[in-house]
Amino acid sequence: MPSFVSVMLRILNENEIKYEDDIVKIITPLGYVGTAKYFKKMGISLSEDEMIKLMNEYAYDEYAYNIPAKNNVISVLKKLKEKGASLNVLTASPHSVLDVCLKRLEIYDLFDNVWSCDDFSTTKADPEIYGKAALKLGKKKCEVLFLDDNYNADKTAKEAGMKVCGVFDESSKEYVDDIKGISDHYIYDFIELIDI
């Protein structure tokens, strides 16, 4: 999240666009395409394609070389996989940075599916994406446990009919109580996922 946020705010700052304190909460579930559309409405003169190109350029080094896995994520994913869990990624990040990061962390192959919002031509702010993902999994929405550290994504997934597990992240720490209020579960560390 710090990398995503720094990339997006850098674009706003470079274009001298003022933004409210809740900008991170708003753009996080939108992905690159949705964020570019949102930034266009905020007054950036660059085209959406130009913004997406900048987002990819600014983000690539972080995803390819620096972003770590959250504490206990790798060991927990391996344990869940051993237990037969179907693990899937649905993220706002595009494949150009997403795949390289998961492969560098050596967890890409733990997932049955690695989806970017771009694969569904929508965002995590759209309830339809959760139905489409569940359909691809061959599951009812209520049979899927969705994990996210963003309030808006968690809220939309819950409203769409999924079970939701909120995940603590420094970038959304001021929304912990809000996320807990709409989630079925909440974890501060991935090790807690084993007991859910």
CSV table of C-alpha atoms in Angstrom, one decimal:
chain,number,residue,atom,x,y,z
A,1,MET,CA,0.0,0.0,0.0
A,2,PRO,CA,2.7,2.6,0.7
A,3,SER,CA,4.1,2.1,-2.8
A,4,PHE,CA,0.6,2.3,-4.4
A,5,VAL,CA,-0.2,5.5,-2.4
A,6,SER,CA,3.2,7.1,-3.2
A,7,VAL,CA,2.8,6.5,-6.9
A,8,MET,CA,-0.8,7.9,-7.0
A,9,LEU,CA,-0.1,10.9,-4.8
A,10,ARG,CA,3.1,11.7,-6.8
A,11,ILE,CA,1.0,12.0,-10.0
A,12,LEU,CA,-1.5,14.3,-8.2
A,13,ASN,CA,1.3,16.4,-6.7
A,14,GLU,CA,3.2,16.7,-10.0
A,15,ASN,CA,0.1,17.9,-11.7
A,16,GLU,CA,-0.6,20.3,-8.8
A,17,ILE,CA,-4.0,18.8,-8.1
A,18,LYS,CA,-5.3,19.3,-4.5
A,19,TYR,CA,-7.0,16.4,-2.8
A,20,GLU,CA,-8.8,15.6,0.4
A,21,ASP,CA,-7.5,13.5,3.3
A,22,ASP,CA,-9.6,10.5,2.3
A,23,ILE,CA,-8.1,10.2,-1.2
A,24,VAL,CA,-6.4,6.9,-0.4
A,25,LYS,CA,-9.6,5.4,0.9
A,26,ILE,CA,-11.3,6.4,-2.3
A,27,ILE,CA,-8.7,5.3,-4.9
A,28,THR,CA,-7.4,2.1,-3.4
A,29,PRO,CA,-10.1,-0.2,-4.7
A,30,LEU,CA,-10.2,1.5,-8.1
A,31,GLY,CA,-7.0,0.1,-9.6
A,32,TYR,CA,-4.9,2.0,-12.1
A,33,VAL,CA,-7.6,2.4,-14.8
A,34,GLY,CA,-10.3,3.5,-12.2
A,35,THR,CA,-7.8,5.8,-10.5
A,36,ALA,CA,-6.9,7.4,-13.9
A,37,LYS,CA,-10.6,8.0,-14.6
A,38,TYR,CA,-11.0,9.5,-11.1
A,39,PHE,CA,-8.0,11.7,-11.5
A,40,LYS,CA,-9.3,12.9,-14.9
A,41,LYS,CA,-12.5,14.0,-13.1
A,42,MET,CA,-10.3,15.8,-10.5
A,43,GLY,CA,-8.8,17.9,-13.3
A,44,ILE,CA,-5.6,16.2,-14.5
A,45,SER,CA,-5.0,17.2,-18.1
A,46,LEU,CA,-3.1,14.0,-19.0
A,47,SER,CA,-5.0,11.3,-20.9
A,48,GLU,CA,-6.0,8.2,-18.9
A,49,ASP,CA,-3.5,6.2,-21.0
A,50,GLU,CA,-0.7,8.7,-20.2
A,51,MET,CA,-1.5,8.4,-16.5
A,52,ILE,CA,-1.6,4.6,-16.5
A,53,LYS,CA,1.8,4.6,-18.3
A,54,LEU,CA,3.2,6.9,-15.5
A,55,MET,CA,1.7,4.7,-12.8
A,56,ASN,CA,3.3,1.6,-14.3
A,57,GLU,CA,6.7,3.4,-14.6
A,58,TYR,CA,6.7,4.8,-11.1
A,59,ALA,CA,5.5,1.5,-9.5
A,60,TYR,CA,7.6,-1.1,-11.4
A,61,ASP,CA,10.8,-0.8,-9.4
A,62,GLU,CA,9.0,-1.0,-6.1
A,63,TYR,CA,7.0,-4.2,-7.1
A,64,ALA,CA,10.0,-5.8,-8.8
A,65,TYR,CA,12.6,-5.2,-6.2
A,66,ASN,CA,11.3,-3.8,-2.9
A,67,ILE,CA,7.8,-4.6,-1.7
A,68,PRO,CA,7.9,-7.3,1.0
A,69,ALA,CA,5.2,-9.8,1.9
A,70,LYS,CA,3.3,-8.9,5.0
A,71,ASN,CA,4.3,-10.7,8.2
A,72,ASN,CA,3.6,-14.5,8.1
A,73,VAL,CA,1.9,-14.3,4.7
A,74,ILE,CA,4.1,-16.8,2.9
A,75,SER,CA,4.1,-19.4,5.7
A,76,VAL,CA,0.3,-19.1,6.1
A,77,LEU,CA,-0.4,-19.3,2.4
A,78,LYS,CA,1.7,-22.5,2.2
A,79,LYS,CA,-0.2,-24.0,5.2
A,80,LEU,CA,-3.5,-23.2,3.7
A,81,LYS,CA,-2.5,-24.6,0.4
A,82,GLU,CA,-1.4,-27.8,2.1
A,83,LYS,CA,-4.8,-28.0,3.8
A,84,GLY,CA,-6.4,-27.8,0.3
A,85,ALA,CA,-7.6,-24.2,0.3
A,86,SER,CA,-8.3,-22.5,-3.0
A,87,LEU,CA,-6.1,-19.4,-2.9
A,88,ASN,CA,-6.9,-16.6,-5.3
A,89,VAL,CA,-5.7,-13.0,-5.9
A,90,LEU,CA,-8.1,-10.2,-6.9
A,91,THR,CA,-6.2,-6.9,-6.7
A,92,ALA,CA,-6.3,-3.4,-8.1
A,93,SER,CA,-2.7,-3.7,-9.3
A,94,PRO,CA,-2.2,-4.5,-13.0
A,95,HIS,CA,-0.4,-7.6,-14.1
A,96,SER,CA,2.6,-5.6,-15.2
A,97,VAL,CA,3.6,-5.1,-11.6
A,98,LEU,CA,1.5,-7.7,-9.8
A,99,ASP,CA,2.9,-10.8,-11.4
A,100,VAL,CA,6.6,-9.7,-11.1
A,101,CYS,CA,6.1,-9.1,-7.4
A,102,LEU,CA,4.4,-12.4,-6.6
A,103,LYS,CA,7.0,-14.3,-8.6
A,104,ARG,CA,9.9,-12.5,-6.9
A,105,LEU,CA,8.3,-13.4,-3.5
A,106,GLU,CA,8.0,-17.0,-4.8
A,107,ILE,CA,4.3,-17.2,-4.0
A,108,TYR,CA,2.7,-16.8,-7.5
A,109,ASP,CA,2.3,-20.6,-7.9
A,110,LEU,CA,0.5,-20.9,-4.6
A,111,PHE,CA,-2.5,-19.2,-6.2
A,112,ASP,CA,-5.2,-20.9,-8.4
A,113,ASN,CA,-5.9,-17.6,-10.0
A,114,VAL,CA,-4.1,-14.3,-10.0
A,115,TRP,CA,-6.6,-11.6,-11.2
A,116,SER,CA,-6.2,-7.9,-11.7
A,117,CYS,CA,-9.3,-5.8,-11.7
A,118,ASP,CA,-8.3,-5.2,-15.3
A,119,ASP,CA,-9.2,-8.8,-16.1
A,120,PHE,CA,-12.8,-8.0,-15.2
A,121,SER,CA,-12.8,-4.5,-16.8
A,122,THR,CA,-14.1,-3.0,-13.6
A,123,THR,CA,-12.9,-2.2,-10.0
A,124,LYS,CA,-13.3,-3.5,-6.5
A,125,ALA,CA,-15.7,-0.6,-6.0
A,126,ASP,CA,-18.1,-2.4,-8.3
A,127,PRO,CA,-20.2,-5.2,-6.7
A,128,GLU,CA,-20.3,-7.1,-10.0
A,129,ILE,CA,-16.6,-8.0,-9.8
A,130,TYR,CA,-17.3,-10.2,-6.7
A,131,GLY,CA,-20.0,-12.1,-8.5
A,132,LYS,CA,-17.8,-12.6,-11.6
A,133,ALA,CA,-14.9,-13.8,-9.5
A,134,ALA,CA,-17.1,-16.3,-7.5
A,135,LEU,CA,-18.6,-17.5,-10.8
A,136,LYS,CA,-15.0,-18.2,-12.2
A,137,LEU,CA,-14.3,-20.1,-8.9
A,138,GLY,CA,-17.5,-22.2,-9.3
A,139,LYS,CA,-18.7,-20.9,-5.9
A,140,LYS,CA,-21.5,-19.0,-4.5
A,141,LYS,CA,-20.4,-15.5,-3.3
A,142,CYS,CA,-21.3,-16.5,0.3
A,143,GLU,CA,-18.8,-19.4,0.1
A,144,VAL,CA,-15.9,-17.1,-0.6
A,145,LEU,CA,-13.8,-15.4,2.1
A,146,PHE,CA,-12.6,-12.1,0.8
A,147,LEU,CA,-9.6,-10.4,2.5
A,148,ASP,CA,-8.7,-6.8,2.1
A,149,ASP,CA,-7.2,-3.9,4.0
A,150,ASN,CA,-9.4,-1.2,2.3
A,151,TYR,CA,-12.7,-0.2,3.8
A,152,ASN,CA,-14.5,0.5,0.5
A,153,ALA,CA,-13.4,-2.9,-1.0
A,154,ASP,CA,-14.4,-4.8,2.1
A,155,LYS,CA,-17.8,-3.0,2.3
A,156,THR,CA,-18.6,-3.6,-1.4
A,157,ALA,CA,-17.6,-7.3,-1.2
A,158,LYS,CA,-19.8,-7.7,1.9
A,159,GLU,CA,-22.7,-5.9,0.2
A,160,ALA,CA,-22.2,-8.2,-2.8
A,161,GLY,CA,-22.7,-11.2,-0.6
A,162,MET,CA,-19.1,-12.4,0.3
A,163,LYS,CA,-17.8,-13.3,3.7
A,164,VAL,CA,-15.2,-10.6,4.5
A,165,CYS,CA,-12.0,-10.6,6.6
A,166,GLY,CA,-10.6,-7.2,7.1
A,167,VAL,CA,-6.8,-7.0,7.2
A,168,PHE,CA,-4.8,-4.5,9.2
A,169,ASP,CA,-2.5,-2.2,7.2
A,170,GLU,CA,-0.7,1.0,8.3
A,171,SER,CA,-2.2,2.8,5.3
A,172,SER,CA,-5.8,2.2,6.6
A,173,LYS,CA,-5.2,2.2,10.4
A,174,GLU,CA,-7.6,5.1,10.9
A,175,TYR,CA,-10.4,2.9,9.4
A,176,VAL,CA,-9.8,-0.2,11.6
A,177,ASP,CA,-13.1,0.3,13.5
A,178,ASP,CA,-15.0,1.0,10.3
A,179,ILE,CA,-13.6,-2.2,8.7
A,180,LYS,CA,-14.3,-4.3,11.8
A,181,GLY,CA,-17.9,-2.9,11.7
A,182,ILE,CA,-18.7,-4.4,8.3
A,183,SER,CA,-16.4,-7.5,8.4
A,184,ASP,CA,-17.1,-11.1,9.5
A,185,HIS,CA,-13.5,-11.3,10.7
A,186,TYR,CA,-10.6,-9.0,11.2
A,187,ILE,CA,-6.9,-9.9,11.5
A,188,TYR,CA,-3.8,-7.9,12.5
A,189,ASP,CA,-1.4,-10.6,11.3
A,190,PHE,CA,-1.9,-13.4,8.7
A,191,ILE,CA,-1.1,-16.1,11.3
A,192,GLU,CA,-4.6,-15.4,12.7
A,193,LEU,CA,-6.1,-16.6,9.4
A,194,ILE,CA,-5.3,-20.2,10.3
A,195,ASP,CA,-8.0,-20.2,13.0
A,196,ILE,CA,-10.7,-18.7,10.7
